[in-house]
Structures are given as C-alpha cells and as structure tokens.
Amino acid sequence: MREKILDLLAGKKMESAPAFSGLIHITAEGLQSEGLTFHEVHKDAGRMAKAAASTFKLSGLPSAVVPLDLYVEAEALGVQINFRENGEFEFPQVSKAKFASVKELAAEFDKGMENLRTGRIQLVCEAIRLLKTDIGDQAVIGGMIPGPYTLLLVIVEPGKMFLEMKKEPQIIQDALLHLSSFLAQVGADYREAGADFITIHDMGGSPAFIGPARYEQFVLPAEKSLIEKLPKPRVLSVCGNVSKSLHLLAETGADAISIDQTVDLATARLALKDTLLFGNLDPVQTLWQGDPAGVREAVISAKEAGVDAIWPGCDLVPQTPIQNIKSMNE
C-alpha cells in the first residue's frame, strides 16, 4: 500500500481510494502499547517516533506523521509552549505570544532567520529518520507544518494583529511571505530527513474562519509562495466549511487538498477537478464516538463522492478507538 499511496501523491489516480492521514493520528491505545504518556512524546525523538508509529502497528493504517503538535516552528521563533504535563491526553498550547505586534515581528525578520535550526525542528527530523528505519518500508511518513497565517496567529498578539490587518495590510502580507520562506525551509528539512510528503495544516488560515475576501488578500499569496518552494508532494489541509472558497484553494498549487466533514464532497470534487481530494471522515462523531459500522458507511460515502484518499477531517482525538481506525483502513 505504501507504494500505491506514493504513486497517488505523485498524481497517479487509483481505482480505489486508500485510507491514510497526513495529520496527527495517535491514540491513547497506541501510547499505552508503547508505555508512553502524551506530554513526553513532544520533546524526545525516540518517543515521538514510537508514538507516531503505534497507530500503524495496531491498526494497519499505513501512515505516520510528526510532529505531534502544531507549535514546533512557533517555539523555534521564541514562543513559550506549555506541554501540559499535568494533562493525560491534552495537546500543547502556546503560553504567551512572543511579539506584541506584526511590526515588532518584522523588525526581527530584518536580523535574519537564525532561529531556523533551533528548538525542536531537528528533533522532529530525527524522529522522521527513526520512523523511516522502523516502518518506512510499509507506511508513508508525513511531515506536518502549520500554514503561514496559522503560525502568525500564535507568535503575535492576535488583537493587535487584527488591527494591523485593517490599518497596515502590507505589513501583514510581508510578514506572511517571510514566514512562508521559513516554513519552506522546515518542510525541506523534513523531506531531507526522509518524510515522503508534507502536510500544511493551515487551521487558522482557513477561509471558513477569516472569510473568503481576507483569505484571498492575506493567506492565499503566502500559501502559494510556501507551496511553490516546498518539494512535492504537498497537501494543504483546511478546516471548516470552505465550500464558497474551493476555487481559491485550487489556486494554491497544492498537489492535494484535505477538507473536513463540514464540506459536501460532491461539491468539492466538482470544484477541484485537477487537484487530489482527501477527506473527510468526522474525527469526533464518526471516528471517536461512532462504531465500526458507522465508520464503514462514512468511508463508502466518501468513496462514492469521488475522494482520492480517505482521510480524517482533522487531527484524531487521542481517545479514538483503534477498532474504528481498523474499520477505516479495511
């Protein structure tokens, strides 16, 4: 299946859509099987790789993705991250934005991007190398990065940023392009370490959240720049109901677009004729809270609507039952 998925990512259509994911898909059962706790997998390459591989080992879903949080790049740029050591299955959070404004961030860009190889970026690269050695002959290995706008949202005070978007839009656009270059280098590092593809998880930059007009003005140029600089294959994952902006997503240049359960697949298929379409199983109601029969029904519906690959609509809830993931894969 690994080779078939690689062929698909290279643009070769398959008769039957495979199931895998380029988003975070670890489970509590997988962590338990490896003797891991969630908060410790983010700061140790060996533990990160074991956690990422555990879903494949228990369910057969032929993919593994790192990192296991969305703040590696923000941390490299100086943001403090709360790894929530007291929580059992809680994802890390940003403790505090690094910059009071985008203008302040822009001053740092003028000094260069010396932070590129600090923080956990190289740790993730090592986790990718470990995954390639462990399961790389059976499963595809994905590297995940945030989109430029999603990254900007967590490194700058949002209130000030939104004000600058209205009063000084050029500063925002320039900052997003700088962040695109930074993220492209991170993605290239992940690919060089052995990742088979890169997923851009632009949760905050979705047109469903900021509106089609702002998406076209601010996010689209930065996404296009990032995707152009990244080595293929590149998957763009967006959240929310983006039905009114599918034509804009088609302009990003992504090799594949991943959408969530709020988007009608048939509509998306018509709009994305020349782009691979991945989606869109509901990670909460179907995969976490549903049963195997419901998962199978959702998979069949997605295939009938014409998806090129079955993906969860977003990151998995860690408590998702392995049996449901097995049903998705089968």
Coordinates of C-alpha atoms in Angstrom, one line a residue:
M1 CA 0.0 0.0 0.0
R2 CA 2.9 2.4 0.7
E3 CA 4.0 2.3 -3.0
K4 CA 0.4 2.8 -4.2
I5 CA 0.0 5.9 -1.9
L6 CA 3.3 7.3 -3.2
D7 CA 2.0 6.8 -6.7
L8 CA -1.2 8.6 -5.8
L9 CA 0.7 11.5 -4.2
A10 CA 2.7 11.7 -7.5
G11 CA -0.6 12.2 -9.3
K12 CA -1.5 8.7 -10.5
K13 CA -5.1 8.0 -9.8
M14 CA -6.0 4.8 -8.1
E15 CA -9.0 2.6 -8.8
S16 CA -9.9 2.5 -5.1
A17 CA -9.1 5.3 -2.7
P18 CA -6.6 4.3 0.1
A19 CA -7.0 5.3 3.7
F20 CA -4.2 7.1 5.5
S21 CA -3.6 10.5 7.1
G22 CA -1.1 13.4 6.9
L23 CA -2.5 14.9 10.2
I24 CA -1.9 13.9 13.8
H25 CA -3.3 10.4 14.3
I26 CA -2.0 8.9 17.5
T27 CA -4.3 7.2 20.0
A28 CA -4.4 6.5 23.7
E29 CA -4.3 2.8 23.0
G30 CA -1.2 3.3 20.9
L31 CA 0.6 5.3 23.6
Q32 CA -0.3 2.7 26.1
S33 CA 1.0 -0.1 23.9
E34 CA 4.4 1.7 23.8
G35 CA 4.4 2.6 27.5
L36 CA 4.2 6.3 26.7
T37 CA 2.5 9.3 28.2
F38 CA 1.3 12.0 25.8
H39 CA 3.2 15.0 27.2
E40 CA 6.6 13.3 27.0
V41 CA 6.4 12.5 23.2
H42 CA 6.9 16.1 22.1
K43 CA 10.5 16.5 23.4
D44 CA 12.2 13.2 22.7
A45 CA 12.7 11.9 19.1
G46 CA 12.6 8.3 20.1
R47 CA 9.3 8.6 22.0
M48 CA 7.8 10.8 19.3
A49 CA 8.6 8.2 16.6
K50 CA 7.3 5.3 18.7
A51 CA 4.0 7.2 19.3
A52 CA 3.6 8.1 15.7
A53 CA 4.2 4.5 14.6
S54 CA 1.9 3.0 17.1
T55 CA -1.3 3.6 15.1
F56 CA 0.1 1.7 12.1
K57 CA 1.3 -1.1 14.3
L58 CA -2.1 -1.5 16.0
S59 CA -4.5 -0.8 13.1
G60 CA -2.6 -1.2 9.9
L61 CA -3.4 2.3 8.7
P62 CA -0.3 2.8 6.5
S63 CA 0.9 6.2 7.7
A64 CA 2.7 8.0 10.5
V65 CA 3.1 11.8 10.9
V66 CA 5.3 14.0 13.1
P67 CA 5.4 16.4 14.9
L68 CA 2.6 15.6 17.2
D69 CA 1.7 19.3 17.9
L70 CA 1.5 22.4 15.8
Y71 CA 3.9 24.6 17.6
V72 CA 7.4 23.4 16.7
E73 CA 8.0 26.4 14.4
A74 CA 6.5 28.9 16.8
E75 CA 8.8 27.6 19.6
A76 CA 11.8 28.0 17.2
L77 CA 10.8 31.6 16.9
G78 CA 10.8 32.2 20.6
V79 CA 7.3 31.4 21.7
Q80 CA 6.9 29.6 25.1
I81 CA 5.0 26.4 24.8
N82 CA 3.0 24.7 27.6
F83 CA 3.4 21.0 27.2
R84 CA 0.6 20.4 29.8
E85 CA 2.5 17.8 31.8
N86 CA -0.4 17.5 34.2
G87 CA -2.9 16.5 31.5
E88 CA -3.4 13.0 30.3
F89 CA -4.3 13.5 26.6
E90 CA -4.0 17.2 26.2
F91 CA -2.3 18.8 23.2
P92 CA 0.4 21.5 23.9
Q93 CA -0.7 25.1 24.0
V94 CA 1.0 28.5 23.5
S95 CA 1.7 30.1 26.9
K96 CA 2.1 33.6 25.5
A97 CA 2.7 35.3 22.2
K98 CA 6.3 36.3 21.5
F99 CA 5.5 39.6 19.7
A100 CA 3.2 42.4 20.7
S101 CA 2.6 43.3 17.0
V102 CA 3.4 42.2 13.5
K103 CA 5.5 45.4 13.2
E104 CA 7.7 44.2 16.1
L105 CA 8.0 40.8 14.3
A106 CA 9.0 42.5 11.1
A107 CA 12.0 44.1 12.9
E108 CA 13.2 40.6 13.8
F109 CA 13.0 39.5 10.2
D110 CA 15.5 42.2 9.3
K111 CA 18.0 40.5 11.5
G112 CA 17.7 37.2 9.6
M113 CA 16.2 33.8 10.4
E114 CA 19.0 32.5 12.7
N115 CA 16.4 30.6 14.7
L116 CA 15.6 28.2 11.9
R117 CA 17.7 25.3 13.3
T118 CA 16.9 25.8 17.0
G119 CA 14.2 24.4 19.1
R120 CA 12.6 21.1 18.2
I121 CA 12.9 21.2 14.4
Q122 CA 16.0 18.9 14.3
L123 CA 14.4 16.7 16.9
V124 CA 11.5 16.2 14.5
C125 CA 13.9 15.4 11.7
E126 CA 15.5 12.7 13.9
A127 CA 12.0 11.3 14.7
I128 CA 11.4 11.1 10.9
R129 CA 14.7 9.2 10.4
L130 CA 13.7 6.8 13.2
L131 CA 10.3 6.2 11.6
K132 CA 11.8 5.5 8.2
T133 CA 14.0 2.8 9.8
D134 CA 11.2 1.3 11.8
I135 CA 8.2 1.3 9.5
G136 CA 9.3 3.3 6.4
D137 CA 9.2 0.2 4.1
Q138 CA 5.5 -0.4 4.9
A139 CA 3.9 3.0 5.7
V140 CA 4.2 6.6 4.3
I141 CA 5.9 9.1 6.6
G142 CA 4.5 12.6 6.7
G143 CA 6.0 15.8 8.0
M144 CA 3.4 18.4 9.2
I145 CA 3.9 22.2 9.3
P146 CA 1.4 25.0 10.0
G147 CA 0.4 27.4 7.4
P148 CA 1.9 30.9 7.5
Y149 CA -1.2 32.5 8.8
T150 CA -1.7 29.9 11.5
L151 CA 1.9 30.4 12.6
L152 CA 1.4 34.2 12.6
L153 CA -1.7 33.8 14.8
V154 CA 0.3 32.2 17.6
I155 CA 3.5 34.2 17.6
V156 CA 1.9 37.7 17.6
E157 CA -0.8 39.1 19.9
P158 CA -4.0 38.4 17.9
G159 CA -5.8 41.6 18.9
K160 CA -3.0 43.9 17.7
M161 CA -2.6 41.7 14.6
F162 CA -6.2 42.1 13.5
L163 CA -6.0 45.8 14.0
E164 CA -2.9 45.9 11.8
M165 CA -4.7 43.8 9.1
K166 CA -7.2 46.7 8.8
K167 CA -4.7 49.6 9.1
E168 CA -1.4 48.3 7.7
P169 CA -2.2 45.3 5.5
Q170 CA 1.1 45.4 3.7
I171 CA 3.0 44.7 6.9
I172 CA 0.9 41.5 7.4
Q173 CA 1.4 40.4 3.8
D174 CA 5.1 40.9 4.0
A175 CA 5.3 39.0 7.4
L176 CA 3.3 36.1 5.9
L177 CA 5.7 35.8 3.0
H178 CA 8.7 35.8 5.4
L179 CA 7.0 33.0 7.4
S180 CA 6.4 31.1 4.2
S181 CA 10.1 31.1 3.4
F182 CA 10.8 29.9 7.0
L183 CA 8.3 27.1 6.8
A184 CA 9.5 26.1 3.4
Q185 CA 13.0 25.5 4.8
V186 CA 11.5 23.5 7.7
G187 CA 9.5 21.4 5.2
A188 CA 12.6 20.9 3.1
D189 CA 14.5 19.7 6.3
Y190 CA 11.7 17.2 7.0
R191 CA 11.8 15.9 3.4
E192 CA 15.6 15.6 3.5
A193 CA 15.3 13.6 6.8
G194 CA 13.0 11.1 4.9
A195 CA 9.4 12.4 5.0
D196 CA 7.5 11.2 2.0
F197 CA 5.2 14.2 1.8
I198 CA 4.5 17.4 3.7
T199 CA 1.1 18.5 5.0
I200 CA 0.4 22.2 5.5
H201 CA -2.1 22.3 8.4
D202 CA -3.5 25.8 8.0
M203 CA -6.2 25.6 10.6
G204 CA -6.2 29.3 11.5
G205 CA -5.8 30.4 7.9
S206 CA -8.9 28.6 6.6
P207 CA -11.3 30.8 4.5
A208 CA -14.0 29.3 6.7
F209 CA -12.6 31.2 9.7
I210 CA -11.4 34.5 8.2
G211 CA -13.7 34.8 5.2
P212 CA -13.0 34.4 1.5
A213 CA -12.0 38.0 1.0
R214 CA -9.4 38.1 3.7
Y215 CA -8.2 34.6 2.7
E216 CA -7.7 35.9 -0.9
Q217 CA -5.9 39.1 0.3
F218 CA -3.7 37.7 3.0
V219 CA -3.5 33.9 3.2
L220 CA -3.6 32.8 -0.5
P221 CA -0.4 34.6 -1.6
A222 CA 1.5 33.2 1.3
E223 CA 0.2 29.7 0.8
K224 CA 1.1 29.8 -2.9
S225 CA 4.6 31.0 -2.1
L226 CA 5.1 28.3 0.5
I227 CA 3.8 25.5 -1.7
E228 CA 5.9 26.7 -4.7
K229 CA 9.0 26.5 -2.5
L230 CA 8.3 23.1 -0.9
P231 CA 9.4 19.9 -2.6
K232 CA 6.5 17.8 -3.9
P233 CA 4.2 16.2 -2.9
R234 CA 2.4 18.9 -0.8
V235 CA -1.0 18.5 0.9
L236 CA -3.0 21.5 2.1
S237 CA -5.4 20.8 5.0
V238 CA -8.1 23.3 5.7
C239 CA -10.8 23.2 8.4
G240 CA -14.4 24.4 8.4
N241 CA -16.9 24.8 5.6
V242 CA -14.8 26.1 2.7
S243 CA -17.5 25.4 0.1
K244 CA -17.6 29.0 -1.1
S245 CA -13.8 29.2 -1.4
L246 CA -12.9 25.9 -3.2
H247 CA -11.9 27.8 -6.3
L248 CA -9.4 29.8 -4.3
L249 CA -7.9 26.6 -2.7
A250 CA -7.5 25.3 -6.3
E251 CA -5.2 28.3 -6.9
T252 CA -2.7 27.4 -4.1
G253 CA -0.8 24.9 -6.3
A254 CA -1.2 22.1 -3.7
D255 CA -1.0 18.6 -5.0
A256 CA -3.9 17.6 -2.8
I257 CA -6.5 19.4 -0.7
S258 CA -7.8 17.8 2.5
I259 CA -11.2 19.0 3.7
D260 CA -13.3 18.3 6.8
Q261 CA -16.7 16.9 7.3
T262 CA -18.5 20.2 7.0
V263 CA -17.8 20.3 3.2
D264 CA -20.0 18.5 0.8
L265 CA -17.6 16.1 -1.0
A266 CA -19.5 16.1 -4.3
T267 CA -19.3 19.9 -4.5
A268 CA -15.6 19.8 -3.6
R269 CA -15.0 17.1 -6.3
L270 CA -16.6 19.3 -9.0
A271 CA -14.5 22.4 -7.9
L272 CA -11.2 20.5 -7.5
K273 CA -11.1 18.6 -10.8
D274 CA -7.3 19.0 -11.3
T275 CA -6.3 18.5 -7.6
L276 CA -6.3 15.4 -5.5
L277 CA -9.1 15.5 -2.9
F278 CA -8.6 14.0 0.5
G279 CA -11.2 13.7 3.3
N280 CA -13.4 13.9 5.1
L281 CA -14.4 11.5 7.9
D282 CA -15.6 13.3 11.0
P283 CA -12.9 12.8 13.6
V284 CA -15.3 13.3 16.5
Q285 CA -18.8 11.9 15.8
T286 CA -17.6 9.2 13.4
L287 CA -14.1 8.1 14.4
W288 CA -14.1 8.8 18.1
Q289 CA -17.8 8.5 19.2
G290 CA -19.0 6.2 16.4
D291 CA -18.8 2.5 15.8
P292 CA -17.1 0.4 13.1
A293 CA -20.4 0.1 11.1
G294 CA -20.7 3.9 11.0
V295 CA -17.1 4.3 10.0
R296 CA -17.5 1.9 7.1
E297 CA -20.6 3.7 6.0
A298 CA -18.8 7.0 6.0
V299 CA -15.9 5.6 4.1
I300 CA -18.2 4.2 1.4
S301 CA -20.0 7.6 1.1
A302 CA -16.7 9.4 0.7
K303 CA -15.5 7.0 -2.0
E304 CA -18.8 7.3 -3.8
A305 CA -18.4 11.1 -3.8
G306 CA -15.1 10.7 -5.5
V307 CA -12.3 11.3 -3.0
D308 CA -8.8 10.2 -4.0
A309 CA -7.9 9.2 -0.4
I310 CA -9.9 8.6 2.8
W311 CA -8.6 11.0 5.5
P312 CA -9.9 12.1 8.9
G313 CA -11.2 15.6 8.6
C314 CA -8.7 16.8 11.2
D315 CA -6.4 15.5 13.9
L316 CA -7.7 12.5 15.7
V317 CA -9.0 12.7 19.2
P318 CA -6.4 10.6 21.2
Q319 CA -9.3 8.5 22.7
T320 CA -10.3 7.3 19.2
P321 CA -10.8 3.5 19.4
I322 CA -8.2 1.5 17.4
Q323 CA -11.1 -0.7 16.1
N324 CA -12.6 2.3 14.4
I325 CA -9.3 3.1 12.7
K326 CA -9.1 -0.5 11.6
S327 CA -12.6 -0.2 10.0
M328 CA -11.5 3.0 8.2
N329 CA -8.5 1.1 6.9
E330 CA -10.3 -2.0 5.9

